[in-house]
Short mmCIF file of C-alpha atoms in Angstrom, two decimals:
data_model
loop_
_atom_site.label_atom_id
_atom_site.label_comp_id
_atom_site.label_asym_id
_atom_site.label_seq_id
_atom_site.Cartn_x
_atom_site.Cartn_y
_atom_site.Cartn_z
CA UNK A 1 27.63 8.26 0.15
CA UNK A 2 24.62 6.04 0.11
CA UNK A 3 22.63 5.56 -2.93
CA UNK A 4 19.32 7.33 -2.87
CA UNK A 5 15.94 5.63 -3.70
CA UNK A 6 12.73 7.39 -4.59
CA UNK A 7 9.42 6.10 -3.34
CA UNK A 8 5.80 6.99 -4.67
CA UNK A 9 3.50 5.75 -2.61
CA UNK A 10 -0.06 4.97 -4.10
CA UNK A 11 -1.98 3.76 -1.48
CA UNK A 12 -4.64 6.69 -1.72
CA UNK A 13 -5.21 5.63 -5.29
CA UNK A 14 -4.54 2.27 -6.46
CA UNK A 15 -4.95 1.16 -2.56
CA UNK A 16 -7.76 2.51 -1.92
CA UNK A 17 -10.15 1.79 -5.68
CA UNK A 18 -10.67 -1.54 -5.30
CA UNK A 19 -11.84 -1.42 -1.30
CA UNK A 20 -15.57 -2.27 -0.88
CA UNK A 21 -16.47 0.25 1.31
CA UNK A 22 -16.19 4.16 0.63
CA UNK A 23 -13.49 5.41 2.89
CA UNK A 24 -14.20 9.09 4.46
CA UNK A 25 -12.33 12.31 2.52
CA UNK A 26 -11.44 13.29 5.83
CA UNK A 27 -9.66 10.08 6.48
CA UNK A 28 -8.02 10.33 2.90
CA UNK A 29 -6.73 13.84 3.53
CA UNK A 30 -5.12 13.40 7.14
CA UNK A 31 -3.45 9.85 5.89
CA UNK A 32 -1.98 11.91 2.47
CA UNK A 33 -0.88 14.32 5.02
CA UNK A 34 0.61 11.87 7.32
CA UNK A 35 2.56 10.74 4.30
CA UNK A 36 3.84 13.53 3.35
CA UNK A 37 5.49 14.13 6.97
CA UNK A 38 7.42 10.71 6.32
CA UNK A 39 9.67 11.96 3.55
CA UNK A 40 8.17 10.50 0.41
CA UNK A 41 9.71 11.59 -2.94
CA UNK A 42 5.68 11.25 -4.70
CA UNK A 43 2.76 10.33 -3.41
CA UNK A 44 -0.35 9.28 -5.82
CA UNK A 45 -3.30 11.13 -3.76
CA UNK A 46 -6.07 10.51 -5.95
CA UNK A 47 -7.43 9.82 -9.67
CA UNK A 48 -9.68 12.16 -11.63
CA UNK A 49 -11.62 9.39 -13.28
CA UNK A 50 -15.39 9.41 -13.55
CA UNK A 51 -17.51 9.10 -10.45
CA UNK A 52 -19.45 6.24 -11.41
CA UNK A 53 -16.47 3.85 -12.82
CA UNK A 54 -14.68 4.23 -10.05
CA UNK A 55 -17.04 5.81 -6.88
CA UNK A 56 -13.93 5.55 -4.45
CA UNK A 57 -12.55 8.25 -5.76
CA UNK A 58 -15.09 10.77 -6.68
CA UNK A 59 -13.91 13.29 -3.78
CA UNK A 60 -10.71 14.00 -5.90
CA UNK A 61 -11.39 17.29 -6.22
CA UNK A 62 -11.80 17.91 -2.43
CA UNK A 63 -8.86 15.39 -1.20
CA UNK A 64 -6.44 17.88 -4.21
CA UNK A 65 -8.42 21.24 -2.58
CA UNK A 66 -7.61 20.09 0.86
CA UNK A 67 -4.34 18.21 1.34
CA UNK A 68 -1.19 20.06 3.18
CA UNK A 69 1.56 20.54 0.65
CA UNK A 70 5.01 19.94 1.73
CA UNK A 71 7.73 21.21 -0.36
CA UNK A 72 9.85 18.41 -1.66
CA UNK A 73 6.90 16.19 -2.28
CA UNK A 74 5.11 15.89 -6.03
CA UNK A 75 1.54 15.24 -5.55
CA UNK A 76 0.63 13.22 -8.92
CA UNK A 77 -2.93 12.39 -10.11
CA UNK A 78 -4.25 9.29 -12.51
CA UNK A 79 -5.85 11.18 -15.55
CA UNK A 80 -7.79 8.78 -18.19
CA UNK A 81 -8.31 11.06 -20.48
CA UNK A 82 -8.49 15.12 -21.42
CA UNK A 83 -11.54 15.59 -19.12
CA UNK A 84 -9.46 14.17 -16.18
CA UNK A 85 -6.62 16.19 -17.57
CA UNK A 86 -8.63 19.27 -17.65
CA UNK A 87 -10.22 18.50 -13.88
CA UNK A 88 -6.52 17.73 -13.15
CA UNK A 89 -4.66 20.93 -13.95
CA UNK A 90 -7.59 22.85 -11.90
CA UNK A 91 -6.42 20.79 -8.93
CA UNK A 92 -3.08 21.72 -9.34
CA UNK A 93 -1.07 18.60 -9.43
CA UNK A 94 2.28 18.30 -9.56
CA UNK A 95 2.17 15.87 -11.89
CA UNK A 96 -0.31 13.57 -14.76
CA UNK A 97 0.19 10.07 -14.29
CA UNK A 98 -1.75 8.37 -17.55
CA UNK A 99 -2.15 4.72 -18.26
CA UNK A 100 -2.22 2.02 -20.69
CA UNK A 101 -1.77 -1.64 -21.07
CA UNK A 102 0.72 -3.78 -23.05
CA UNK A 103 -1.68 -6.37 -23.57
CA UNK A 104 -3.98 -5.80 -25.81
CA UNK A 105 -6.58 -7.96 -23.66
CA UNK A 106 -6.00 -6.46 -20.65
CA UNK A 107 -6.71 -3.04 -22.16
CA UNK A 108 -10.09 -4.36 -23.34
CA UNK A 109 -10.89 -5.60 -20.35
CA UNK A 110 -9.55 -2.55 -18.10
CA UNK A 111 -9.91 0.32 -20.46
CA UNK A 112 -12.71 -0.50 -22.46
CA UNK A 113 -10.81 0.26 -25.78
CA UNK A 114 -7.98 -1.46 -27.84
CA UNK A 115 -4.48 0.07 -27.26
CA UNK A 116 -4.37 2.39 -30.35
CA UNK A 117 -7.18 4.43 -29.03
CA UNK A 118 -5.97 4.36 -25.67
CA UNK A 119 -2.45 5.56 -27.32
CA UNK A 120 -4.52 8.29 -29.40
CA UNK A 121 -6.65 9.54 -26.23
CA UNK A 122 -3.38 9.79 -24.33
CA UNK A 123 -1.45 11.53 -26.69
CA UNK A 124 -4.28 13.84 -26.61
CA UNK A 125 -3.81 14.83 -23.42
CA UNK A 126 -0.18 15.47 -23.50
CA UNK A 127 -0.73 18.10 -26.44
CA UNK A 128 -3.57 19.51 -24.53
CA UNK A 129 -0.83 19.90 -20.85
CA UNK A 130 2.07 21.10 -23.50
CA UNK A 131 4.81 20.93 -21.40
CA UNK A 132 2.57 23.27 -18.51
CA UNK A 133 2.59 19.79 -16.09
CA UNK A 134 5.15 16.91 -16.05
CA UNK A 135 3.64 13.59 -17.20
CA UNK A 136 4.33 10.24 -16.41
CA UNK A 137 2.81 7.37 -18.66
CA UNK A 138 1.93 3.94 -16.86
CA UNK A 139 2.29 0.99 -19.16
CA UNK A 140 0.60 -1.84 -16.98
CA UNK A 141 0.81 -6.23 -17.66
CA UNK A 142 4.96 -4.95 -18.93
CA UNK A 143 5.61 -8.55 -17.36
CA UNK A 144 2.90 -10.76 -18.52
CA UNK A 145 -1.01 -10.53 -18.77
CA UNK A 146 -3.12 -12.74 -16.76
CA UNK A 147 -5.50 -13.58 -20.01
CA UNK A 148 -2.71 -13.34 -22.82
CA UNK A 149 -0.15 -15.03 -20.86
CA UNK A 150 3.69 -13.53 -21.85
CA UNK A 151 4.08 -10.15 -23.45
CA UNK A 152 7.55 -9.24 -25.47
CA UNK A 153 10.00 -6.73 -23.80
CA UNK A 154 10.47 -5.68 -27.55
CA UNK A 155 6.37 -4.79 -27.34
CA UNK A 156 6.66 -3.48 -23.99
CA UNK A 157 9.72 -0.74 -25.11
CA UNK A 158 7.99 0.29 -28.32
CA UNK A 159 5.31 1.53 -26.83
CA UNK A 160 7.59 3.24 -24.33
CA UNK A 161 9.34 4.60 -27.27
CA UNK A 162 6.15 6.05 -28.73
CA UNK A 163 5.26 8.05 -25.40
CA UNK A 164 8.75 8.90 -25.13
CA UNK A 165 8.71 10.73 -28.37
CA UNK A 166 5.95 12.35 -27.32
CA UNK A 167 8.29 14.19 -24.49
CA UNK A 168 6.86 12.76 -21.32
CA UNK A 169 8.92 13.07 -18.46
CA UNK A 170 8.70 9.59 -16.83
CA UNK A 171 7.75 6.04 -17.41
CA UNK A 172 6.71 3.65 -14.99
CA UNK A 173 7.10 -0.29 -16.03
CA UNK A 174 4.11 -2.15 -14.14
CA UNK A 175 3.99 -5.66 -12.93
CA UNK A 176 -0.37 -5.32 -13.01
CA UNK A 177 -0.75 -8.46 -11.33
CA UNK A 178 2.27 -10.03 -9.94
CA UNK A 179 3.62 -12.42 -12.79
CA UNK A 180 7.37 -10.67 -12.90
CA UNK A 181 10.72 -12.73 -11.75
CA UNK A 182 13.78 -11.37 -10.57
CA UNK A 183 15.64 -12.19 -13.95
CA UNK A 184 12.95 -10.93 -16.40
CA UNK A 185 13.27 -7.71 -14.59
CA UNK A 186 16.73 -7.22 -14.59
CA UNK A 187 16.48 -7.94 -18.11
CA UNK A 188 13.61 -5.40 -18.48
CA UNK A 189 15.05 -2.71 -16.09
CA UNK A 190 18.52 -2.88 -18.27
CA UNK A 191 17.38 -2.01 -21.87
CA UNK A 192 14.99 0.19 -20.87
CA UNK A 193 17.81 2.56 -19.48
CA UNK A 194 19.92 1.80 -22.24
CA UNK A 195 17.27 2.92 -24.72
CA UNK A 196 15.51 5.67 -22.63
CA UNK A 197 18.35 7.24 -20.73
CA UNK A 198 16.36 10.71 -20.54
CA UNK A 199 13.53 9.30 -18.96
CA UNK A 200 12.25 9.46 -15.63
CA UNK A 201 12.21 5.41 -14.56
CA UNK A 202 10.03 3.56 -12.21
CA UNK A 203 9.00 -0.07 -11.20
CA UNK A 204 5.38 -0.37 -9.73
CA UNK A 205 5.80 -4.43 -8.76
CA UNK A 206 2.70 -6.40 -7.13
CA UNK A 207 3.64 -9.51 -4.44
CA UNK A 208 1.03 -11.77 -6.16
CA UNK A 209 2.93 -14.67 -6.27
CA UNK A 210 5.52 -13.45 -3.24
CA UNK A 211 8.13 -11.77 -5.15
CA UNK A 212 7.59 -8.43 -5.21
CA UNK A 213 10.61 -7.63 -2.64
CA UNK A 214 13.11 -9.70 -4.98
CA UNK A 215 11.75 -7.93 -7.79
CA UNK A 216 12.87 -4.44 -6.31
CA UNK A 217 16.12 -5.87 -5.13
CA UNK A 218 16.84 -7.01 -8.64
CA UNK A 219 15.70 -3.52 -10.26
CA UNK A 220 17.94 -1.78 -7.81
CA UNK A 221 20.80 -3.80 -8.65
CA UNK A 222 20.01 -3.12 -12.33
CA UNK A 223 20.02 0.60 -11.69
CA UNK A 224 17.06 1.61 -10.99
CA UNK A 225 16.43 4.81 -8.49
CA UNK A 226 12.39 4.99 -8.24
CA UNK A 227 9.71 3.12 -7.15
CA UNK A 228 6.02 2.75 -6.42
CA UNK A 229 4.61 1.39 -3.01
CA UNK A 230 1.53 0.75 -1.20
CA UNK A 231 1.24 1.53 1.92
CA UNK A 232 0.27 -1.79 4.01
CA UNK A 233 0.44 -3.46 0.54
CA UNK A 234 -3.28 -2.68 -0.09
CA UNK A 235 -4.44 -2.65 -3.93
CA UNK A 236 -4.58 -5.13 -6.30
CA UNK A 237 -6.18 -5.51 -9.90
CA UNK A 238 -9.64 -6.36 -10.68
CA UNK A 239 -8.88 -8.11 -13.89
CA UNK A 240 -7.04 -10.81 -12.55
CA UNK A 241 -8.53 -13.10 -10.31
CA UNK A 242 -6.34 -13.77 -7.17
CA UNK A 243 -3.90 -10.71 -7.76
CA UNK A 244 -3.05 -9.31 -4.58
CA UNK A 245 -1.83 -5.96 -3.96
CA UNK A 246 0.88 -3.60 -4.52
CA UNK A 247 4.42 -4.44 -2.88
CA UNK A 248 4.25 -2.51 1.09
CA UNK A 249 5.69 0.86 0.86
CA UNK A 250 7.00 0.22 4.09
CA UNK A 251 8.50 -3.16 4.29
CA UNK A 252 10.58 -2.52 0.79
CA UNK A 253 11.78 0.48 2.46
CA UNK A 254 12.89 -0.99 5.57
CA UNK A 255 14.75 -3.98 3.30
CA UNK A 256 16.54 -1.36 1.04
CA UNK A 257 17.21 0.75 4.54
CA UNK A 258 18.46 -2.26 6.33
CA UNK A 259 20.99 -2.89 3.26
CA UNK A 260 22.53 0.93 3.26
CA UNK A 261 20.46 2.69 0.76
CA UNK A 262 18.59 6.01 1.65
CA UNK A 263 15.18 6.18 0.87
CA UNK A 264 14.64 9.66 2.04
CA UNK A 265 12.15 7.95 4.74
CA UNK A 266 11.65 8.58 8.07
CA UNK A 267 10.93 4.90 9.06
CA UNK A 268 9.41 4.57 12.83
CA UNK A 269 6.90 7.87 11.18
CA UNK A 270 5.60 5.75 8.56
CA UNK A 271 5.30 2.18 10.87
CA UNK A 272 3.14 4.58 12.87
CA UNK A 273 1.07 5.46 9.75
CA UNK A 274 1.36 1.56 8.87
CA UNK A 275 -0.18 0.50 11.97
CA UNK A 276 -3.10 3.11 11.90
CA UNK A 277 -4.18 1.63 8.34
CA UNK A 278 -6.08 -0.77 9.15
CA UNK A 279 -8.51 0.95 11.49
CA UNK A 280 -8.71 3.04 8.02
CA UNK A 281 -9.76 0.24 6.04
CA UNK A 282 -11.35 -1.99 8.46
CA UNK A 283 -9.05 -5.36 7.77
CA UNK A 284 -5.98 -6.29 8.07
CA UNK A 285 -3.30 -5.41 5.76
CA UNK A 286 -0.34 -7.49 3.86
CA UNK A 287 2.08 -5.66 5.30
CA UNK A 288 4.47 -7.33 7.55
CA UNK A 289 7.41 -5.06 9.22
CA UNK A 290 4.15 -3.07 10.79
CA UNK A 291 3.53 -6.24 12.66
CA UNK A 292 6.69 -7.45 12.95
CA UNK A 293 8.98 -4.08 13.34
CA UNK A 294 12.30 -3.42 12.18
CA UNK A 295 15.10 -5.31 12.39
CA UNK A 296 16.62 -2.98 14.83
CA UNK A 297 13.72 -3.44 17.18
CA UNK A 298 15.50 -5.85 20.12
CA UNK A 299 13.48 -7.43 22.56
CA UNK A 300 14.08 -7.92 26.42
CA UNK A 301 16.15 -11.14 27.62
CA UNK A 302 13.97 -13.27 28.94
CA UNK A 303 14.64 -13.57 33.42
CA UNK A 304 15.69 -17.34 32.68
CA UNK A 305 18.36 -16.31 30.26
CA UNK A 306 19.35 -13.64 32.83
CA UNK A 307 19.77 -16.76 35.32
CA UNK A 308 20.93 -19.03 32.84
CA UNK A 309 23.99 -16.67 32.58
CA UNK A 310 24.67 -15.78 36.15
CA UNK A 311 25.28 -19.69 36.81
CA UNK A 312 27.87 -19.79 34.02
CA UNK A 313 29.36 -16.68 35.26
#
């Protein structure tokens, strides 16, 4: 039997925040619900942050009232804090995704506040949900900060083990802005599931530097079932200069495909929904197996080959 691998894909969210220009609800709500057609284990739809920090997404409410709901898929939200929690649970997501940094300069510089308040306001909103809506607790720069340079595993895992006492049901281990390596994560990916074996585990990896597809390989080989994607590889953070975007949903997918795992996806359905994106958007995308296609994808032999071989017949 193959091995199954979970994708998330975030493209609605972390995709779509740091895009210039305001992209339509409508055009947010028919590309969740294209998504959701494609066999996707989570998809990200939207974040209930405030309007005015991040004005992308201050249709959340209306993407959440309006999306088509397709049994098998969790529709998870962002939450900052216990407003967005409380603005969440009205929407009725499937699940709270909160966040917080490693590095205590990058949480400064993204979250306004040092990590023990961010810890404190997060907490917060797990006793206000009490068990009523799974959470899942982001923990962003796990693989290095762009401003504070290295950050410990050991740091990285005791903060896990602080939201894992709380009794959240996942963690996801972000590479914010690219800096991972293949070894560092297998290193990474291995105590954490030694430590946390009752926890829900995912990777969120960025191509930055170009090695956001090794980076999945080598959490895969380490054990590792879930993952988050961006669809065309859009996203990116705005507290590192230069930092690209999220790895593309669709060309890890193909890779793991191509080597025998099942991802659950249905893989010509989302190069369709690939290939659409960047009418979306209005620019081209990282992505590449949109613009390539898949492996499997022959082309005709050229009429000189065809001649070439009939004389050598």
């Amino acid at each position: 039997m193959k091995k199954r691998i979970h994708f998330n894909d975030v493209v609605t969210r972390d995709g779509f925040q740091i895009e210039p220009e305001f992209i339509p609800t409508d055009a947010k709500v028919q590309l969740v619900d294209a998504l959701s057609g494609c066999g996707y284990a989570k998809i990200e739809v939207t974040s209930f942050t405030s309007p005015k920090a991040i004005p992308m997404l201050r249709d959340a409410e209306e993407v959440m009232g309006r999306i088509r709901r397709v049994p098998g898929v969790e529709y998870t939200v962002l939450v900052p804090n216990l407003r967005g929690a409380e603005r969440a649970m009205e929407s009725r997501a499937d699940e709270l995704n909160l966040v917080m940094s490693t590095s205590e300069t990058h949480n400064l510089a993204n979250l306004r506040m040092p990590r023990g308040k961010s810890f404190a306001s997060l907490a917060e909103v797990i006793r206000f949900v009490a068990g009523r809506t799974p959470i899942n607790v982001s923990l962003s720069t796990a693989f290095g900060c762009p401003m504070e340079g290295d950050v410990p595993q050991e740091e990285v895992l005791r903060w896990a083990a602080r939201f894992a006492d709380l009794g959240v049901r996942g963690l996801t281990i972000c590479d914010t802005t690219g800096m991972a390596n293949p070894a560092q994560v297998a290193r990474m990916c291995d105590e954490a599931q030694r430590r946390f074996p009752q926890l829900q585990l995912t990777l969120h990896f960025h191509n930055t530097r170009g090695m956001g597809l090794a980076n999945v390989l080598a959490a895969v080989q380490s054990g590792i079932v879930r993952f988050d994607g961006s669809l065309g590889g859009l996203g990116g953070c705005p507290y590192a200069p230069g930092a690209s975007g999220n790895i593309s949903s669709e060309d890890a997918i193909h890779m793991l495909e191509t080597m025998g795992y099942d991802t659950g996806i249905d893989l010509a359905k989302l190069l369709q929904v690939a290939r659409a994106l960047p009418g979306i958007v209005g620019h081209e995308v990282p992505g590449q197996v949109a613009k390539a296609g898949p492996t499997s994808m022959l082309h005709p032999v050229p009429a000189a080959v065809t001649e070439l071989r009939a004389t050598l017949s």
